Every structure is written in C-alpha cells, then in structure tokens.
Coordinates of C-alpha atoms in Angstrom, one line a residue:
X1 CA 179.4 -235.8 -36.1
X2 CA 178.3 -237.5 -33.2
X3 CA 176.6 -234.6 -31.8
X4 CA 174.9 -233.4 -35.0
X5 CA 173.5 -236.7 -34.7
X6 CA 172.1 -236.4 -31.5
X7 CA 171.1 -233.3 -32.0
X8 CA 168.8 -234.2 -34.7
X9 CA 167.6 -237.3 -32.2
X10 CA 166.8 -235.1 -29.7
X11 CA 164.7 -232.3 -32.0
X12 CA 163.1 -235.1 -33.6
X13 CA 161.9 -236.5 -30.1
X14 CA 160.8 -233.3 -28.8
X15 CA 158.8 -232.4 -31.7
X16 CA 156.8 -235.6 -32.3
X17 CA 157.3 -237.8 -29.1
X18 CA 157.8 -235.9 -26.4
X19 CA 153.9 -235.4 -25.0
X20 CA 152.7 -237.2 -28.0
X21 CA 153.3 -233.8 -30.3
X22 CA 152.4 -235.9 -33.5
X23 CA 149.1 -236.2 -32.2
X24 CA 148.6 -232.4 -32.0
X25 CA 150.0 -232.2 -35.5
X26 CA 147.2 -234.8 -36.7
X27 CA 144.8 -232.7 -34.6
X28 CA 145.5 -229.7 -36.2
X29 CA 145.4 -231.6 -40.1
X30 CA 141.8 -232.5 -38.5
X31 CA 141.1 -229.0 -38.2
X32 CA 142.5 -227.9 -41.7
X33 CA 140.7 -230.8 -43.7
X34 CA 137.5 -229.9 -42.0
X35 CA 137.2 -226.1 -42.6
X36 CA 139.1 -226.9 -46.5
X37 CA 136.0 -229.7 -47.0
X38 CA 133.1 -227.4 -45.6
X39 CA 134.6 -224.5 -47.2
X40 CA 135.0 -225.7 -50.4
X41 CA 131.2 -226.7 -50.8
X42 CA 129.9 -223.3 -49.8
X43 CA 132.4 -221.7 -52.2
X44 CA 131.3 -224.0 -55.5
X45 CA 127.8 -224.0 -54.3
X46 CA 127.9 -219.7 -53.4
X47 CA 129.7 -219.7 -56.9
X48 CA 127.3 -221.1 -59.7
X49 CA 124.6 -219.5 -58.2
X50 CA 126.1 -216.1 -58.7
X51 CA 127.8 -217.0 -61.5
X52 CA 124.7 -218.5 -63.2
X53 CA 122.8 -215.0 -62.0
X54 CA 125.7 -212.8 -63.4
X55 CA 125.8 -214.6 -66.9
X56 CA 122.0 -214.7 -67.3
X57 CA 122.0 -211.4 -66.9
X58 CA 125.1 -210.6 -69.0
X59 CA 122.9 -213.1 -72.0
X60 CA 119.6 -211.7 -71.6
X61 CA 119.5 -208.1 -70.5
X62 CA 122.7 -206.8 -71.2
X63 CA 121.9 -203.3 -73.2
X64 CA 118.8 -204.0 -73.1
X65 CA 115.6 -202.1 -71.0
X66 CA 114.1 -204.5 -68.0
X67 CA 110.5 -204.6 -69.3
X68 CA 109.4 -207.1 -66.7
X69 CA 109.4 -207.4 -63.1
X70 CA 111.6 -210.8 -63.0
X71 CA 114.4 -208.3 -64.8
X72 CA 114.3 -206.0 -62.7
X73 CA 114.6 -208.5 -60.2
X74 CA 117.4 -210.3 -62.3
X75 CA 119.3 -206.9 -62.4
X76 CA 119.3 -206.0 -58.9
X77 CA 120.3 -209.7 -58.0
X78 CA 123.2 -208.9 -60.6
X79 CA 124.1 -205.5 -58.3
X80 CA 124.0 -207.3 -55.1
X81 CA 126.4 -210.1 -56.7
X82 CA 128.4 -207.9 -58.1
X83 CA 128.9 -206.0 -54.7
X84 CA 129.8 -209.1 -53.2
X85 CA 132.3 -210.1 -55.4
X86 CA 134.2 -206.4 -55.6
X87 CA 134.2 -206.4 -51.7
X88 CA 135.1 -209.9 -51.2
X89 CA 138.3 -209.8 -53.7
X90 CA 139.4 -206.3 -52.8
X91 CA 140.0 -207.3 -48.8
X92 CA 142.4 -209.6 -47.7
X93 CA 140.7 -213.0 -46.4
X94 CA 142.8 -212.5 -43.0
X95 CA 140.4 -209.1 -42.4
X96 CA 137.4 -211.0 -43.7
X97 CA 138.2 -214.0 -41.0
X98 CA 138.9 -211.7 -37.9
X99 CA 135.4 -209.7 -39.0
X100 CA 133.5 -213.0 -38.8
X101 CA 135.0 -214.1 -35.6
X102 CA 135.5 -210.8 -34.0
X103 CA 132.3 -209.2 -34.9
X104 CA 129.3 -211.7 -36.3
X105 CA 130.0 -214.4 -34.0
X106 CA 131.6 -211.9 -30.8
X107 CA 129.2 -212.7 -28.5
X108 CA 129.7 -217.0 -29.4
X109 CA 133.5 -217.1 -30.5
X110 CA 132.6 -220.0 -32.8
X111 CA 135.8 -220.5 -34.7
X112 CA 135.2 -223.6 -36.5
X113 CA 132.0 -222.1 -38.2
X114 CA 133.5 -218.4 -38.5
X115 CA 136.4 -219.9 -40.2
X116 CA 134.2 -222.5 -42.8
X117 CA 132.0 -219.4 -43.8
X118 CA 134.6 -216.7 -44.1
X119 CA 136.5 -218.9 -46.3
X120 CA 133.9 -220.2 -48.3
X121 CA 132.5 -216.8 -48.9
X122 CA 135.3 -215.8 -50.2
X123 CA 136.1 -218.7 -52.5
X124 CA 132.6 -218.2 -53.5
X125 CA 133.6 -215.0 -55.2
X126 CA 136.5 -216.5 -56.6
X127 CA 134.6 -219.7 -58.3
X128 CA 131.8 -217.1 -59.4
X129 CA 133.8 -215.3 -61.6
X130 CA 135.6 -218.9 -62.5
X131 CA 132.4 -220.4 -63.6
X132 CA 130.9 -217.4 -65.2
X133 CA 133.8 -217.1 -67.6
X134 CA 133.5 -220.8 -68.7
X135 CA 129.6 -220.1 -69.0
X136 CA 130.2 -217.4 -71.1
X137 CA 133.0 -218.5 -73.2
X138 CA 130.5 -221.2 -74.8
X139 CA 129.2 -220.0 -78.2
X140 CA 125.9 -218.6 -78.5
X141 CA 125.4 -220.8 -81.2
X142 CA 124.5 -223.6 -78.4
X143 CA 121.9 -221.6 -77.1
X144 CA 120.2 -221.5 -80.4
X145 CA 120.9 -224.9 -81.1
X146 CA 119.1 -226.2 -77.6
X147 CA 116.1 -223.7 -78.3
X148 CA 115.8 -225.0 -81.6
X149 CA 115.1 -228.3 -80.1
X150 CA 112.8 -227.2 -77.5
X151 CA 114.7 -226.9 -74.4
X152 CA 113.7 -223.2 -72.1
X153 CA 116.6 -221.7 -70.5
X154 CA 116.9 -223.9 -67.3
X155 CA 117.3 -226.4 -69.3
X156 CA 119.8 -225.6 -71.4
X157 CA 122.1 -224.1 -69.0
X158 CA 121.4 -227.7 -67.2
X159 CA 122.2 -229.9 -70.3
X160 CA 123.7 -228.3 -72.2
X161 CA 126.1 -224.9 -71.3
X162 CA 127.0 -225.6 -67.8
X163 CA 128.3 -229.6 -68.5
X164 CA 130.7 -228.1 -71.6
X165 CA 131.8 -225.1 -69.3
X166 CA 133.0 -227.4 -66.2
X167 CA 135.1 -229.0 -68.4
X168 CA 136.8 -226.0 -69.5
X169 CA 137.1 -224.5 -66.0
X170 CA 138.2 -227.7 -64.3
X171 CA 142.4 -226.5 -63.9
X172 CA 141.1 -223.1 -63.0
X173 CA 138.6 -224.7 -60.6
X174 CA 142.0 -226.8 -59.3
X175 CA 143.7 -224.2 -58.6
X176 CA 141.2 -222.6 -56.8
X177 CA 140.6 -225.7 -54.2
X178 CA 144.6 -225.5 -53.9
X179 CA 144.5 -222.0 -53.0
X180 CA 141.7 -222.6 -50.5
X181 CA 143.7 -225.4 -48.8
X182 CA 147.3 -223.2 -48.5
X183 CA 144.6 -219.7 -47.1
X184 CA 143.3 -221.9 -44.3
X185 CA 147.0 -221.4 -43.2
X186 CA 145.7 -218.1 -41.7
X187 CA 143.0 -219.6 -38.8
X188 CA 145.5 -219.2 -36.0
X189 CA 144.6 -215.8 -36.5
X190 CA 141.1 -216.3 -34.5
X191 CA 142.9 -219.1 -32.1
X192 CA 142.1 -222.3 -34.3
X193 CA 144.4 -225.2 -33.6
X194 CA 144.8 -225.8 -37.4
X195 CA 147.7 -227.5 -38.7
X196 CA 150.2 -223.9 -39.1
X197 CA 149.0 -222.8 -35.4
X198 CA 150.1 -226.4 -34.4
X199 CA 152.8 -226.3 -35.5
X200 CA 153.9 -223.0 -34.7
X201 CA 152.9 -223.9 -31.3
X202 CA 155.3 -226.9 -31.3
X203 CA 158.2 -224.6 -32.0
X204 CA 157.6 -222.3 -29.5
X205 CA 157.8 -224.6 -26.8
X206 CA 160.6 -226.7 -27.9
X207 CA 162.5 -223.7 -29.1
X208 CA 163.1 -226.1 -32.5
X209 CA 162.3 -224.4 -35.0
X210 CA 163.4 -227.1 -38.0
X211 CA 161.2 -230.5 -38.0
X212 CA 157.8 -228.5 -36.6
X213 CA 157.9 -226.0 -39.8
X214 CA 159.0 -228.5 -42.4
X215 CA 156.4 -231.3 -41.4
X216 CA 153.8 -228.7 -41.7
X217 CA 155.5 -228.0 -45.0
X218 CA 155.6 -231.0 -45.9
X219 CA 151.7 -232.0 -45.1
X220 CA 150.5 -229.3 -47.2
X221 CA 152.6 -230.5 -49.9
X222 CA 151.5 -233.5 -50.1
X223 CA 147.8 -232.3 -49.7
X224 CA 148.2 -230.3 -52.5
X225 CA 150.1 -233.1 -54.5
X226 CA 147.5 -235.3 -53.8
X227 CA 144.5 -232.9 -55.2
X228 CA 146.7 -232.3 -58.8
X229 CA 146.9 -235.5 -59.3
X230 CA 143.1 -236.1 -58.5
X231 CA 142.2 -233.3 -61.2
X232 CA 144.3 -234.6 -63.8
X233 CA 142.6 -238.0 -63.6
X234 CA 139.3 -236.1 -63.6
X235 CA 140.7 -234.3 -66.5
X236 CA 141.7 -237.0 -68.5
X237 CA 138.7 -239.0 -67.8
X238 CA 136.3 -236.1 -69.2
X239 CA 138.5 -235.8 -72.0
X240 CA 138.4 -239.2 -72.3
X241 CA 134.7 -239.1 -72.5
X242 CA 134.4 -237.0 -75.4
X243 CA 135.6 -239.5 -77.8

C-alpha cells in the first residue's frame, strides 16, 4: 500500500511540479479559450448573415421568378451560401484545419489565426442552418402583423422575427458553443500548444499516462459545465422575461 502511495506522489509530481508542468497546462487552457472565444464570434457572426440571406430568400423568392436585379443578386448570394455550408459540413474540421495551415497560410505558419478562422468557418455553417431554422419556424403571420404596422423587412426581422427566434434556438445554439469548445481538441494537429497537445506532451515525457489525460479531461469538463449552466440562466431569464 505503501508503494501505490508513492507511486501516485511521484506521477503526481512529475506531471504538475516537476519543471513547473501545471504552467504548461494553464498555457495550453490559454490557447484553447482564445481560439474557442475568437472562434465562436466568427461563427455566430458568419451564421446570421447566411442564415438571414438563406431565409430571405427561402420568404421572398422561393418559386418565384427574380424580376429584379437585387434578386438575382439575393439568389446567387443564396448559391454561394449554400455551397459553403454543403462543403463546410461534408469535410471533417481536422481536413479543414490542416488546409488552412498547410495551404492558405504555408508560406506564414500562423497557427493561432489558421486555427480561429478554420473553426469559426465551420461553426459558421453550423449556426447558419441553427439560426435559419429558428427564423423560419416563426409564423408568417408575424410578418403580416409588423407590415401591417408599418415596419419594411429590415425591420421586422430586427424587432420582431430574429428576437423570438434566439429564444427558440438558444439550447441548440448551446450545444453548438460546447461542440466548438471539445473540436478545438484537434489544434495539435498544426503544432498548437493547446490544452490536448499539452497534455499529450506531458505524458510523453513522463511516460504517465494517468493524471496528464484526466486533468485535461477534467478541464474540459468543467469548461463545458460551466457554459450549461450559463445557458440555462440565460434560458430561464428570457423565459422569465416573457411574463
């Protein structure tokens, strides 16, 4: 029992202590909240544009002829996004991330940035389709309404459609933030000292394989604890607000 004891002492100590390993690991948490943060705002922001462009198209020309040149311009925007999302969602975001960093930025090797845009273009395509099918799951009956009233289409998909579709896509919206967090996993891939390549790093030095793997474990856990609990209060406050 003794030894077990020590044992664990002694795996702890190289993991964390010996040449200050915890920092590495706080280093490499560094690395993962940036990209997540960064990422995360070029995905919602990527997102309701296309999703906005997709469902104005889907509420306006849908079987209908383009008669002017803004829907022609509308329709082609719709291709293009549609493109992007097809592509984006039938390759794996490892492939997408190696392309960015092996190819667009070859001749820089800017990992930080390669990794911030490849995952926030491809949770852009993720949110799009999120937002658009909150957008369009609001009855036409509120479009009327707000027209009947006097607001133009801006405006009604300001004040009126896209504050009653967050609501609706907030869990989905979650989930997709929580997803975006656990893919980040994958930046070792292009040599990013994020929190997995850390820690992975860690273990193959110390040739301990236990307290480097379940503290990243751990860490992520509690990252993605932390962000539920965050969207239920959100939740519960919006509902809250309704009454």
């Amino acid at each position: 029992m003794h030894d077990f004891f020590d044992s664990i002492a002694n795996s702890f100590t190289k993991t964390f202590i010996t040449d200050d390993r915890w920092k590495q690991l706080l280093s490499g948490l560094g690395v993962t909240i940036q990209i997540t943060i960064f990422a995360a705002i070029i995905g919602i922001v990527l997102g309701f544009l296309i999703a906005i462009v997709r469902s104005t198209h889907d509420l306006q020309l849908a079987g209908k002829k383009c008669r002017k040149l803004s829907d022609y311009i509308l329709k082609i925007a719709n291709a293009l996004c549609n493109i992007y999302i097809t592509v984006i969602r039938g390759t794996p975001v490892v492939i997408q991330l190696m392309i960015m960093y092996f190819i667009v930025f070859a001749s820089s090797r800017e990992g930080i940035i390669a990794a911030i845009l490849s995952f926030g273009l491809n949770s852009g395509a993720y949110v799009a389709e999120i937002v658009r099918s909150g957008i369009m799951s609001i009855d036409k009956g509120q479009f009327e309404a707000s027209r009947s009233i006097g607001f133009n289409y801006k405006r009604t998909m300001l004040y009126v459609i896209i504050p009653q579709a967050f609501k609706n896509i907030l869990p989905a919206l979650g989930n997709e933030f929580i997803v975006l967090v656990k893919e980040t996993s994958v930046s070792g891939y292009v040599a990013l000292h994020d929190l997995t390549y850390v820690g992975n790093l860690i273990r193959s030095r110390t040739y301990e394989a236990f307290f480097p793997l379940i503290t990243v474990a751990l860490i992520y856990l509690i990252i993605v604890l932390l962000l539920s609990f965050l969207l239920k209060k959100l939740e519960r406050r919006l509902r809250s607000s309704d009454h």
